[in-house]
């Protein structure tokens, strides 16, 4: 058989008949109830003019502070093909009454047309990293056929935007869902309508707004409302709220897969040893099978994250072998575990960038990871944990124990809430043995930079920078990266 004849006989699939373009003007106008000014095709959807790329549809959202219509010139200068607007403009566009409502309509149309297996991810800790790991695993499984929400686009704007960006021919979709208040995930999961819903863990993030850890578990369990009966809930076996989550899933008629260290976990870690790349070599029991794979990301928390990934990939119909390869190749995300080797007097120093987010559970996990990191000196810059409300002082003071166990040489505390930890360290006499760690409290990231400069960085140091994003500790990371500049 000749090559040409073989190509002619290549089996046709439904996906092969789907349009290559993401959206065209006619469909956008139809699903949004708008009016198109011209015929056009777009390859992407964007709401920030600074991030527009050639071929994008720019959605001009009108907010309380800024109006996206004011950035149309910038969007088209960056390569936008057309815009979604609520007033006539001198560019190719679809005119609608409400651009936010139109974006949600476009998202609904994307969800309705797809045959992809959809995964929803939420949890108090680790959801963005796990979402990225799931995407890498399913993208490898489908040879480039996976889609996911980028960055932390997990709210009432980010979720519909991420859905609207999903190509008709996608085979998997992975969507992150976050919340600050009860009811928010219920609204998001109604849009995503996942086949598989994963809760990474339950921890006291956003407890200021929800009042108790049980209320947080209830709010996270709202993700199950979007699943049709027969869908799969993937839940952590080790959290005290396990029964609460299990019952919530059972009430929806869902299949349940559990992961963790517990003997009753469906996907259970049997062994983990340090790997040469700084990650871990993990042995997992899954039913009658044992899986052995490597994780590039360091830390015991990533071992547990990997179990969640494996369980979810299985539930979504992906390839678990491909998932193992993806986990072995993953690198840390900016602000969420990225590691930088930087020039310092006497050699290279390690900077661990955890500057995007912080809560009590993730603080403990990353300090434990730092304790296991080979280093001449260990330095930590810890910023305030936000949205803890009346619990803030207690949760900050409780970090004294993991700080002590981390074997730090120098500690910089940043932000008003960290005063509670500063007082607890002074009260506990942490410096009584060996005079370490030396610690100081700062009001801002800029002051923390000054303190680090005074202390100095040398080859062999390991520096952890972690705090809530609002503190701007990314500026500390940037200064460390350019230490010798």
Tab-separated table of C-alpha atoms in Angstrom:
chain	number	residue	atom	x	y	z
A	1	UNK	CA	0.000	0.000	0.000
A	2	UNK	CA	1.397	3.408	-0.968
A	3	UNK	CA	1.683	6.197	1.558
A	4	UNK	CA	-0.913	8.286	-0.305
A	5	UNK	CA	-3.393	5.401	-0.383
A	6	UNK	CA	-2.805	4.768	3.332
A	7	UNK	CA	-3.561	8.408	4.117
A	8	UNK	CA	-6.770	8.212	2.085
A	9	UNK	CA	-7.872	5.241	4.137
A	10	UNK	CA	-6.966	6.860	7.481
A	11	UNK	CA	-10.012	6.509	9.734
A	12	UNK	CA	-11.964	9.718	10.182
A	13	UNK	CA	-13.009	10.760	13.665
A	14	UNK	CA	-15.563	13.305	14.795
A	15	UNK	CA	-12.760	15.471	16.169
A	16	UNK	CA	-11.231	15.690	12.679
A	17	UNK	CA	-14.325	17.541	11.478
A	18	UNK	CA	-14.195	20.186	14.171
A	19	UNK	CA	-13.107	23.734	13.266
A	20	UNK	CA	-9.439	24.600	13.687
A	21	UNK	CA	-10.254	28.138	14.839
A	22	UNK	CA	-11.359	28.627	18.445
A	23	UNK	CA	-14.351	30.834	17.561
A	24	UNK	CA	-15.728	32.684	14.541
A	25	UNK	CA	-17.785	35.861	14.439
A	26	UNK	CA	-21.051	34.113	13.552
A	27	UNK	CA	-20.888	31.664	16.456
A	28	UNK	CA	-19.810	34.333	18.957
A	29	UNK	CA	-22.756	36.527	17.927
A	30	UNK	CA	-25.155	33.589	18.057
A	31	UNK	CA	-24.220	32.324	21.525
A	32	UNK	CA	-23.951	35.804	23.094
A	33	UNK	CA	-26.999	37.316	21.429
A	34	UNK	CA	-24.775	40.004	19.950
A	35	UNK	CA	-24.197	41.571	16.545
A	36	UNK	CA	-20.979	41.042	14.607
A	37	UNK	CA	-19.507	43.990	12.705
A	38	UNK	CA	-17.502	41.741	10.359
A	39	UNK	CA	-16.521	38.161	9.630
A	40	UNK	CA	-13.455	36.988	11.548
A	41	UNK	CA	-11.807	33.979	13.177
A	42	UNK	CA	-10.065	34.077	16.562
A	43	UNK	CA	-7.569	31.676	18.109
A	44	UNK	CA	-7.735	32.850	21.733
A	45	UNK	CA	-9.711	34.858	24.294
A	46	UNK	CA	-8.159	37.470	26.581
A	47	UNK	CA	-9.377	40.067	29.109
A	48	UNK	CA	-6.055	41.844	29.808
A	49	UNK	CA	-4.788	43.992	26.944
A	50	UNK	CA	-1.193	43.484	28.116
A	51	UNK	CA	-1.493	39.737	27.576
A	52	UNK	CA	-3.205	39.867	24.184
A	53	UNK	CA	-1.513	37.847	21.442
A	54	UNK	CA	-2.020	37.802	17.709
A	55	UNK	CA	-5.386	36.309	16.812
A	56	UNK	CA	-7.103	36.890	20.170
A	57	UNK	CA	-10.632	38.019	20.925
A	58	UNK	CA	-10.309	40.811	23.495
A	59	UNK	CA	-13.216	40.881	25.960
A	60	UNK	CA	-13.687	44.448	27.218
A	61	UNK	CA	-14.987	43.878	30.730
A	62	UNK	CA	-16.368	46.840	32.641
A	63	UNK	CA	-15.326	46.760	36.302
A	64	UNK	CA	-15.716	49.030	39.294
A	65	UNK	CA	-12.214	50.450	38.857
A	66	UNK	CA	-11.372	50.060	35.159
A	67	UNK	CA	-13.270	49.748	31.909
A	68	UNK	CA	-11.756	47.372	29.374
A	69	UNK	CA	-13.006	49.547	26.524
A	70	UNK	CA	-10.327	52.080	27.488
A	71	UNK	CA	-7.669	49.502	26.505
A	72	UNK	CA	-8.952	48.594	23.051
A	73	UNK	CA	-6.160	50.493	21.278
A	74	UNK	CA	-3.548	48.615	23.304
A	75	UNK	CA	-5.252	45.273	22.702
A	76	UNK	CA	-5.326	45.736	18.930
A	77	UNK	CA	-1.771	47.084	18.933
A	78	UNK	CA	-0.772	43.777	20.548
A	79	UNK	CA	-2.483	41.768	17.802
A	80	UNK	CA	-6.144	41.326	18.752
A	81	UNK	CA	-8.299	40.248	15.810
A	82	UNK	CA	-11.618	41.381	17.289
A	83	UNK	CA	-13.282	42.517	20.508
A	84	UNK	CA	-16.366	41.712	22.529
A	85	UNK	CA	-17.828	45.105	23.490
A	86	UNK	CA	-20.958	46.803	24.831
A	87	UNK	CA	-20.661	49.898	22.611
A	88	UNK	CA	-19.750	50.572	18.987
A	89	UNK	CA	-15.996	50.770	18.373
A	90	UNK	CA	-13.864	51.287	15.239
A	91	UNK	CA	-12.506	47.729	15.307
A	92	UNK	CA	-13.918	44.333	14.283
A	93	UNK	CA	-16.241	43.394	17.126
A	94	UNK	CA	-19.332	41.677	18.451
A	95	UNK	CA	-21.651	44.143	20.158
A	96	UNK	CA	-23.497	42.829	23.233
A	97	UNK	CA	-25.461	44.301	26.121
A	98	UNK	CA	-23.134	43.004	28.871
A	99	UNK	CA	-19.606	41.740	28.178
A	100	UNK	CA	-19.375	39.690	31.411
A	101	UNK	CA	-22.648	37.938	30.616
A	102	UNK	CA	-21.377	37.388	27.062
A	103	UNK	CA	-18.161	35.825	28.383
A	104	UNK	CA	-20.227	33.429	30.519
A	105	UNK	CA	-22.362	32.586	27.475
A	106	UNK	CA	-19.230	31.853	25.442
A	107	UNK	CA	-18.007	29.638	28.283
A	108	UNK	CA	-21.320	27.760	28.350
A	109	UNK	CA	-21.106	27.195	24.596
A	110	UNK	CA	-17.565	25.850	24.933
A	111	UNK	CA	-18.686	23.429	27.639
A	112	UNK	CA	-21.727	22.334	25.639
A	113	UNK	CA	-19.826	21.573	22.433
A	114	UNK	CA	-16.936	19.635	23.980
A	115	UNK	CA	-16.673	15.869	24.329
A	116	UNK	CA	-13.597	16.222	26.563
A	117	UNK	CA	-13.360	14.579	29.961
A	118	UNK	CA	-13.529	17.454	32.430
A	119	UNK	CA	-11.720	17.595	35.789
A	120	UNK	CA	-12.466	20.155	38.501
A	121	UNK	CA	-9.855	20.877	41.171
A	122	UNK	CA	-10.272	22.654	44.490
A	123	UNK	CA	-8.770	22.458	47.974
A	124	UNK	CA	-7.274	24.616	50.688
A	125	UNK	CA	-3.668	23.940	49.671
A	126	UNK	CA	-1.926	22.864	46.492
A	127	UNK	CA	-4.699	23.220	43.945
A	128	UNK	CA	-2.722	25.262	41.401
A	129	UNK	CA	0.315	22.961	41.509
A	130	UNK	CA	-1.874	19.855	41.331
A	131	UNK	CA	-3.860	21.382	38.471
A	132	UNK	CA	-0.631	21.927	36.546
A	133	UNK	CA	0.532	18.369	37.290
A	134	UNK	CA	-2.812	16.981	36.110
A	135	UNK	CA	-2.596	19.003	32.925
A	136	UNK	CA	0.928	17.749	32.239
A	137	UNK	CA	-0.178	14.148	32.857
A	138	UNK	CA	-3.304	14.333	30.714
A	139	UNK	CA	-1.583	16.335	27.981
A	140	UNK	CA	1.036	13.595	27.729
A	141	UNK	CA	-1.725	10.967	27.766
A	142	UNK	CA	-3.536	12.653	24.877
A	143	UNK	CA	-0.468	13.801	22.922
A	144	UNK	CA	-1.251	17.468	23.320
A	145	UNK	CA	-5.022	17.205	23.632
A	146	UNK	CA	-5.428	18.664	27.138
A	147	UNK	CA	-6.580	22.128	28.178
A	148	UNK	CA	-6.437	23.853	31.557
A	149	UNK	CA	-7.038	27.118	33.336
A	150	UNK	CA	-3.771	29.051	33.402
A	151	UNK	CA	-2.207	30.811	36.381
A	152	UNK	CA	-4.744	30.933	39.218
A	153	UNK	CA	-7.744	31.753	37.041
A	154	UNK	CA	-10.152	30.131	39.496
A	155	UNK	CA	-12.817	32.739	40.300
A	156	UNK	CA	-16.029	34.120	38.786
A	157	UNK	CA	-14.044	35.690	35.919
A	158	UNK	CA	-11.178	33.230	35.555
A	159	UNK	CA	-13.323	30.097	35.269
A	160	UNK	CA	-15.567	31.302	32.402
A	161	UNK	CA	-12.507	32.776	30.681
A	162	UNK	CA	-10.735	29.415	30.933
A	163	UNK	CA	-13.781	27.584	29.584
A	164	UNK	CA	-14.126	30.027	26.681
A	165	UNK	CA	-10.523	29.268	25.728
A	166	UNK	CA	-11.101	25.499	25.438
A	167	UNK	CA	-10.825	24.250	21.848
A	168	UNK	CA	-13.609	22.081	20.447
A	169	UNK	CA	-11.166	19.224	19.828
A	170	UNK	CA	-9.743	19.103	23.389
A	171	UNK	CA	-9.736	15.614	24.895
A	172	UNK	CA	-9.287	16.666	28.526
A	173	UNK	CA	-10.026	19.862	30.429
A	174	UNK	CA	-8.645	20.700	33.884
A	175	UNK	CA	-10.195	23.619	35.753
A	176	UNK	CA	-9.224	25.095	39.114
A	177	UNK	CA	-11.942	26.480	41.370
A	178	UNK	CA	-11.283	28.692	44.367
A	179	UNK	CA	-13.421	30.478	46.927
A	180	UNK	CA	-13.444	32.976	49.762
A	181	UNK	CA	-17.053	32.461	50.831
A	182	UNK	CA	-19.626	29.685	50.935
A	183	UNK	CA	-21.578	29.276	47.694
A	184	UNK	CA	-18.831	30.419	45.337
A	185	UNK	CA	-17.660	26.955	44.283
A	186	UNK	CA	-21.281	25.889	43.737
A	187	UNK	CA	-21.591	28.634	41.113
A	188	UNK	CA	-18.296	27.705	39.436
A	189	UNK	CA	-18.887	23.960	39.317
A	190	UNK	CA	-22.277	24.590	37.703
A	191	UNK	CA	-20.378	26.166	34.810
A	192	UNK	CA	-17.573	23.592	34.610
A	193	UNK	CA	-19.786	20.497	35.119
A	194	UNK	CA	-16.818	18.165	35.702
A	195	UNK	CA	-16.809	14.404	35.260
A	196	UNK	CA	-14.198	14.148	38.027
A	197	UNK	CA	-13.875	16.470	41.038
A	198	UNK	CA	-10.726	16.535	43.175
A	199	UNK	CA	-10.335	18.096	46.628
A	200	UNK	CA	-6.606	18.299	47.410
A	201	UNK	CA	-6.935	18.843	51.182
A	202	UNK	CA	-8.798	20.785	53.838
A	203	UNK	CA	-6.908	23.414	55.854
A	204	UNK	CA	-7.741	26.725	57.581
A	205	UNK	CA	-7.419	28.965	54.526
A	206	UNK	CA	-10.186	31.635	54.369
A	207	UNK	CA	-11.335	30.665	57.864
A	208	UNK	CA	-11.899	34.385	58.524
A	209	UNK	CA	-14.920	34.299	56.184
A	210	UNK	CA	-16.167	30.773	56.908
A	211	UNK	CA	-15.725	30.500	60.669
A	212	UNK	CA	-14.650	26.876	61.092
A	213	UNK	CA	-12.694	24.104	59.405
A	214	UNK	CA	-15.945	22.137	58.996
A	215	UNK	CA	-17.486	25.054	57.127
A	216	UNK	CA	-14.431	25.139	54.859
A	217	UNK	CA	-14.919	21.431	54.111
A	218	UNK	CA	-18.586	22.067	53.266
A	219	UNK	CA	-17.615	24.911	50.943
A	220	UNK	CA	-15.037	22.764	49.148
A	221	UNK	CA	-17.548	19.886	48.859
A	222	UNK	CA	-19.767	22.195	46.803
A	223	UNK	CA	-17.648	21.067	43.839
A	224	UNK	CA	-19.557	17.764	43.899
A	225	UNK	CA	-22.791	19.572	42.972
A	226	UNK	CA	-21.601	20.020	39.417
A	227	UNK	CA	-21.074	16.298	38.834
A	228	UNK	CA	-23.788	14.123	37.308
A	229	UNK	CA	-24.609	10.906	39.194
A	230	UNK	CA	-21.905	8.371	38.361
A	231	UNK	CA	-19.184	11.001	38.303
A	232	UNK	CA	-16.121	10.526	40.483
A	233	UNK	CA	-15.154	12.400	43.652
A	234	UNK	CA	-11.445	12.183	44.525
A	235	UNK	CA	-10.947	13.033	48.199
A	236	UNK	CA	-8.069	13.059	50.716
A	237	UNK	CA	-8.170	10.109	53.109
A	238	UNK	CA	-5.967	11.663	55.800
A	239	UNK	CA	-7.897	14.808	56.744
A	240	UNK	CA	-10.110	14.855	59.869
A	241	UNK	CA	-13.007	15.932	57.622
A	242	UNK	CA	-12.780	12.758	55.498
A	243	UNK	CA	-16.182	11.403	56.586
A	244	UNK	CA	-17.774	14.796	55.960
A	245	UNK	CA	-16.425	14.834	52.396
A	246	UNK	CA	-17.296	11.190	51.780
A	247	UNK	CA	-20.886	11.683	52.877
A	248	UNK	CA	-21.218	14.787	50.692
A	249	UNK	CA	-20.072	12.752	47.693
A	250	UNK	CA	-22.350	9.832	48.508
A	251	UNK	CA	-25.373	12.136	48.742
A	252	UNK	CA	-24.715	13.097	45.107
A	253	UNK	CA	-24.545	9.457	43.988
A	254	UNK	CA	-20.893	9.733	43.051
A	255	UNK	CA	-18.165	7.147	42.781
A	256	UNK	CA	-15.430	7.823	45.339
A	257	UNK	CA	-11.652	7.440	45.071
A	258	UNK	CA	-9.491	8.249	48.083
A	259	UNK	CA	-5.772	8.956	48.405
A	260	UNK	CA	-3.245	9.331	51.206
A	261	UNK	CA	-1.294	7.449	53.853
A	262	UNK	CA	-4.317	5.940	55.616
A	263	UNK	CA	-4.854	2.203	55.412
A	264	UNK	CA	-8.320	2.755	53.902
A	265	UNK	CA	-7.033	4.944	51.050
A	266	UNK	CA	-7.649	3.555	47.550
A	267	UNK	CA	-4.384	5.093	46.326
A	268	UNK	CA	-1.964	4.661	49.229
A	269	UNK	CA	1.701	5.544	49.590
A	270	UNK	CA	3.750	2.512	50.642
A	271	UNK	CA	7.249	3.947	50.495
A	272	UNK	CA	9.062	7.124	49.565
A	273	UNK	CA	12.777	7.779	49.407
A	274	UNK	CA	14.750	10.847	48.344
A	275	UNK	CA	15.623	10.893	44.648
A	276	UNK	CA	18.828	12.189	43.109
A	277	UNK	CA	17.065	15.237	41.628
A	278	UNK	CA	15.879	16.431	45.053
A	279	UNK	CA	12.419	14.945	44.600
A	280	UNK	CA	11.181	11.533	45.676
A	281	UNK	CA	10.920	7.954	44.447
A	282	UNK	CA	7.461	6.743	45.436
A	283	UNK	CA	5.835	3.325	45.693
A	284	UNK	CA	2.039	3.371	45.663
A	285	UNK	CA	-0.563	0.675	46.218
A	286	UNK	CA	-3.602	1.022	43.950
A	287	UNK	CA	-5.941	-1.917	44.280
A	288	UNK	CA	-4.024	-5.021	43.257
A	289	UNK	CA	-1.330	-2.988	41.539
A	290	UNK	CA	1.813	-1.296	42.766
A	291	UNK	CA	3.081	1.785	41.014
A	292	UNK	CA	6.631	3.115	41.236
A	293	UNK	CA	7.451	6.566	39.890
A	294	UNK	CA	9.607	9.632	40.531
A	295	UNK	CA	8.523	13.142	41.466
A	296	UNK	CA	10.681	16.103	40.517
A	297	UNK	CA	9.065	18.396	43.093
A	298	UNK	CA	10.660	18.102	46.559
A	299	UNK	CA	8.778	17.626	49.807
A	300	UNK	CA	6.485	15.087	51.413
A	301	UNK	CA	3.457	17.211	50.521
A	302	UNK	CA	4.220	16.598	46.857
A	303	UNK	CA	4.224	12.855	47.481
A	304	UNK	CA	0.619	13.203	48.667
A	305	UNK	CA	-0.151	15.545	45.766
A	306	UNK	CA	1.128	12.876	43.385
A	307	UNK	CA	-1.371	10.368	44.812
A	308	UNK	CA	-4.162	12.837	44.082
A	309	UNK	CA	-2.863	13.214	40.532
A	310	UNK	CA	-2.685	9.457	39.979
A	311	UNK	CA	-6.195	8.875	41.331
A	312	UNK	CA	-7.643	11.690	39.223
A	313	UNK	CA	-5.881	10.621	36.030
A	314	UNK	CA	-7.273	7.120	36.509
A	315	UNK	CA	-10.784	8.454	37.116
A	316	UNK	CA	-10.575	10.675	34.019
A	317	UNK	CA	-9.478	7.794	31.799
A	318	UNK	CA	-5.910	9.008	31.338
A	319	UNK	CA	-2.690	7.004	31.213
A	320	UNK	CA	-1.115	6.534	34.653
A	321	UNK	CA	2.255	5.640	33.123
A	322	UNK	CA	2.210	8.964	31.279
A	323	UNK	CA	1.276	10.638	34.568
A	324	UNK	CA	4.356	9.137	36.210
A	325	UNK	CA	6.586	10.520	33.464
A	326	UNK	CA	4.962	13.951	33.756
A	327	UNK	CA	5.527	14.044	37.530
A	328	UNK	CA	9.186	13.181	37.002
A	329	UNK	CA	9.618	16.160	34.654
A	330	UNK	CA	7.651	18.871	36.460
A	331	UNK	CA	9.412	21.970	37.685
A	332	UNK	CA	8.192	24.422	40.327
A	333	UNK	CA	5.847	27.247	39.369
A	334	UNK	CA	6.717	30.898	39.840
A	335	UNK	CA	5.706	31.858	43.359
A	336	UNK	CA	4.676	28.284	44.095
A	337	UNK	CA	7.886	26.347	44.581
A	338	UNK	CA	10.129	27.480	41.731
A	339	UNK	CA	13.799	26.936	42.605
A	340	UNK	CA	16.559	29.248	41.464
A	341	UNK	CA	20.311	28.741	41.665
A	342	UNK	CA	21.748	32.204	42.083
A	343	UNK	CA	25.260	33.583	42.141
A	344	UNK	CA	26.595	34.472	45.594
A	345	UNK	CA	30.067	34.973	47.084
A	346	UNK	CA	31.735	31.573	47.249
A	347	UNK	CA	29.387	29.755	44.876
A	348	UNK	CA	25.697	29.166	44.190
A	349	UNK	CA	22.828	29.692	46.626
A	350	UNK	CA	19.354	28.149	46.359
A	351	UNK	CA	16.258	30.376	46.388
A	352	UNK	CA	12.879	28.667	46.877
A	353	UNK	CA	10.089	30.920	45.620
A	354	UNK	CA	6.842	30.342	47.541
A	355	UNK	CA	5.900	34.005	47.488
A	356	UNK	CA	2.403	33.706	45.988
A	357	UNK	CA	0.396	32.131	48.783
A	358	UNK	CA	0.549	30.995	52.407
A	359	UNK	CA	-1.645	29.331	54.989
A	360	UNK	CA	-0.841	27.334	58.134
A	361	UNK	CA	-0.675	23.966	56.365
A	362	UNK	CA	1.498	25.124	53.476
A	363	UNK	CA	3.800	27.041	55.850
A	364	UNK	CA	4.447	23.876	57.841
A	365	UNK	CA	4.986	21.829	54.690
A	366	UNK	CA	7.505	24.200	53.124
A	367	UNK	CA	9.421	24.704	56.379
A	368	UNK	CA	9.641	20.925	56.664
A	369	UNK	CA	10.908	20.792	53.092
A	370	UNK	CA	13.541	23.441	53.880
A	371	UNK	CA	14.699	21.384	56.883
A	372	UNK	CA	15.446	18.477	54.536
A	373	UNK	CA	17.232	20.612	51.942
A	374	UNK	CA	21.032	20.223	52.034
A	375	UNK	CA	22.523	23.632	52.773
A	376	UNK	CA	25.382	25.382	54.521
A	377	UNK	CA	22.919	27.831	56.055
A	378	UNK	CA	19.126	27.863	55.979
A	379	UNK	CA	17.365	31.208	55.734
A	380	UNK	CA	13.619	31.864	55.708
A	381	UNK	CA	11.610	34.960	54.833
A	382	UNK	CA	8.085	34.346	56.124
A	383	UNK	CA	5.254	36.749	55.383
A	384	UNK	CA	1.844	37.106	56.990
A	385	UNK	CA	-0.890	34.571	56.269
A	386	UNK	CA	-4.051	36.444	55.343
A	387	UNK	CA	-7.784	35.728	55.768
A	388	UNK	CA	-7.431	34.011	59.135
A	389	UNK	CA	-9.562	36.542	61.012
A	390	UNK	CA	-9.776	36.051	64.780
A	391	UNK	CA	-7.616	32.923	64.428
A	392	UNK	CA	-4.660	34.858	62.969
A	393	UNK	CA	-2.591	35.305	66.140
A	394	UNK	CA	-2.949	31.660	67.170
A	395	UNK	CA	-2.050	30.268	63.736
A	396	UNK	CA	0.951	32.584	63.369
A	397	UNK	CA	2.250	31.834	66.872
A	398	UNK	CA	1.880	28.099	66.196
A	399	UNK	CA	4.545	28.353	63.502
A	400	UNK	CA	7.184	28.545	66.265
A	401	UNK	CA	7.444	24.753	66.317
A	402	UNK	CA	8.086	24.197	62.575
A	403	UNK	CA	10.439	27.201	62.604
A	404	UNK	CA	12.455	25.591	65.403
A	405	UNK	CA	12.472	22.203	63.645
A	406	UNK	CA	13.632	23.739	60.342
A	407	UNK	CA	17.140	24.364	61.697
A	408	UNK	CA	17.251	27.955	60.509
A	409	UNK	CA	20.265	30.223	60.733
A	410	UNK	CA	18.365	33.428	59.930
A	411	UNK	CA	14.671	34.306	59.894
A	412	UNK	CA	12.962	37.411	58.540
A	413	UNK	CA	9.313	37.890	59.513
A	414	UNK	CA	7.266	40.256	57.352
A	415	UNK	CA	3.884	41.869	57.937
A	416	UNK	CA	1.767	42.841	60.954
A	417	UNK	CA	0.328	39.359	61.550
A	418	UNK	CA	3.849	37.960	61.948
A	419	UNK	CA	4.206	39.991	65.153
A	420	UNK	CA	2.450	37.076	66.885
A	421	UNK	CA	5.169	34.662	65.789
A	422	UNK	CA	7.857	37.181	66.708
A	423	UNK	CA	6.431	37.412	70.247
A	424	UNK	CA	6.175	33.641	70.544
A	425	UNK	CA	9.795	33.151	69.450
A	426	UNK	CA	10.947	35.710	72.005
A	427	UNK	CA	8.839	34.086	74.724
A	428	UNK	CA	10.001	30.546	73.941
A	429	UNK	CA	13.701	31.454	74.022
A	430	UNK	CA	14.354	29.756	70.702
A	431	UNK	CA	17.897	31.158	70.595
A	432	UNK	CA	18.880	29.610	73.916
A	433	UNK	CA	20.883	26.827	72.248
A	434	UNK	CA	23.598	28.088	69.898
A	435	UNK	CA	22.017	31.519	69.440
A	436	UNK	CA	20.132	30.409	66.311
A	437	UNK	CA	18.149	31.409	64.508
A	438	UNK	CA	18.782	35.104	64.517
A	439	UNK	CA	15.428	36.659	63.653
A	440	UNK	CA	14.012	40.069	62.872
A	441	UNK	CA	10.570	41.481	62.146
A	442	UNK	CA	9.879	43.842	59.211
A	443	UNK	CA	6.831	45.796	58.133
A	444	UNK	CA	7.313	45.335	54.381
A	445	UNK	CA	9.030	43.415	51.613
A	446	UNK	CA	11.317	46.393	50.994
A	447	UNK	CA	12.548	46.235	54.609
A	448	UNK	CA	13.067	42.486	54.262
A	449	UNK	CA	15.364	43.114	51.258
A	450	UNK	CA	17.424	45.513	53.373
A	451	UNK	CA	17.704	42.988	56.221
A	452	UNK	CA	18.803	40.205	53.868
A	453	UNK	CA	21.398	42.465	52.291
A	454	UNK	CA	22.786	43.267	55.731
A	455	UNK	CA	22.900	39.585	56.707
A	456	UNK	CA	24.485	38.601	53.408
A	457	UNK	CA	24.179	35.623	51.075
A	458	UNK	CA	26.949	33.095	50.441
A	459	UNK	CA	27.417	29.988	48.371
A	460	UNK	CA	25.663	26.973	49.850
A	461	UNK	CA	22.797	28.972	51.398
A	462	UNK	CA	19.190	27.855	50.955
A	463	UNK	CA	16.609	30.644	51.196
A	464	UNK	CA	12.857	30.092	51.463
A	465	UNK	CA	10.561	33.030	50.672
A	466	UNK	CA	6.914	32.397	51.553
A	467	UNK	CA	3.909	34.577	52.332
A	468	UNK	CA	0.559	35.772	51.077
A	469	UNK	CA	0.722	37.446	47.672
A	470	UNK	CA	-0.518	40.807	48.948
A	471	UNK	CA	2.776	41.333	50.810
A	472	UNK	CA	4.715	41.480	47.547
A	473	UNK	CA	7.456	39.068	48.622
A	474	UNK	CA	8.120	38.419	44.931
A	475	UNK	CA	10.266	41.574	45.226
A	476	UNK	CA	12.453	39.735	47.748
A	477	UNK	CA	12.780	36.819	45.313
A	478	UNK	CA	13.703	39.183	42.475
A	479	UNK	CA	16.402	40.807	44.600
A	480	UNK	CA	17.838	37.405	45.559
A	481	UNK	CA	17.877	36.236	41.943
A	482	UNK	CA	19.894	39.327	40.992
A	483	UNK	CA	22.040	39.267	44.133
A	484	UNK	CA	25.333	39.786	42.316
A	485	UNK	CA	23.980	42.325	39.805
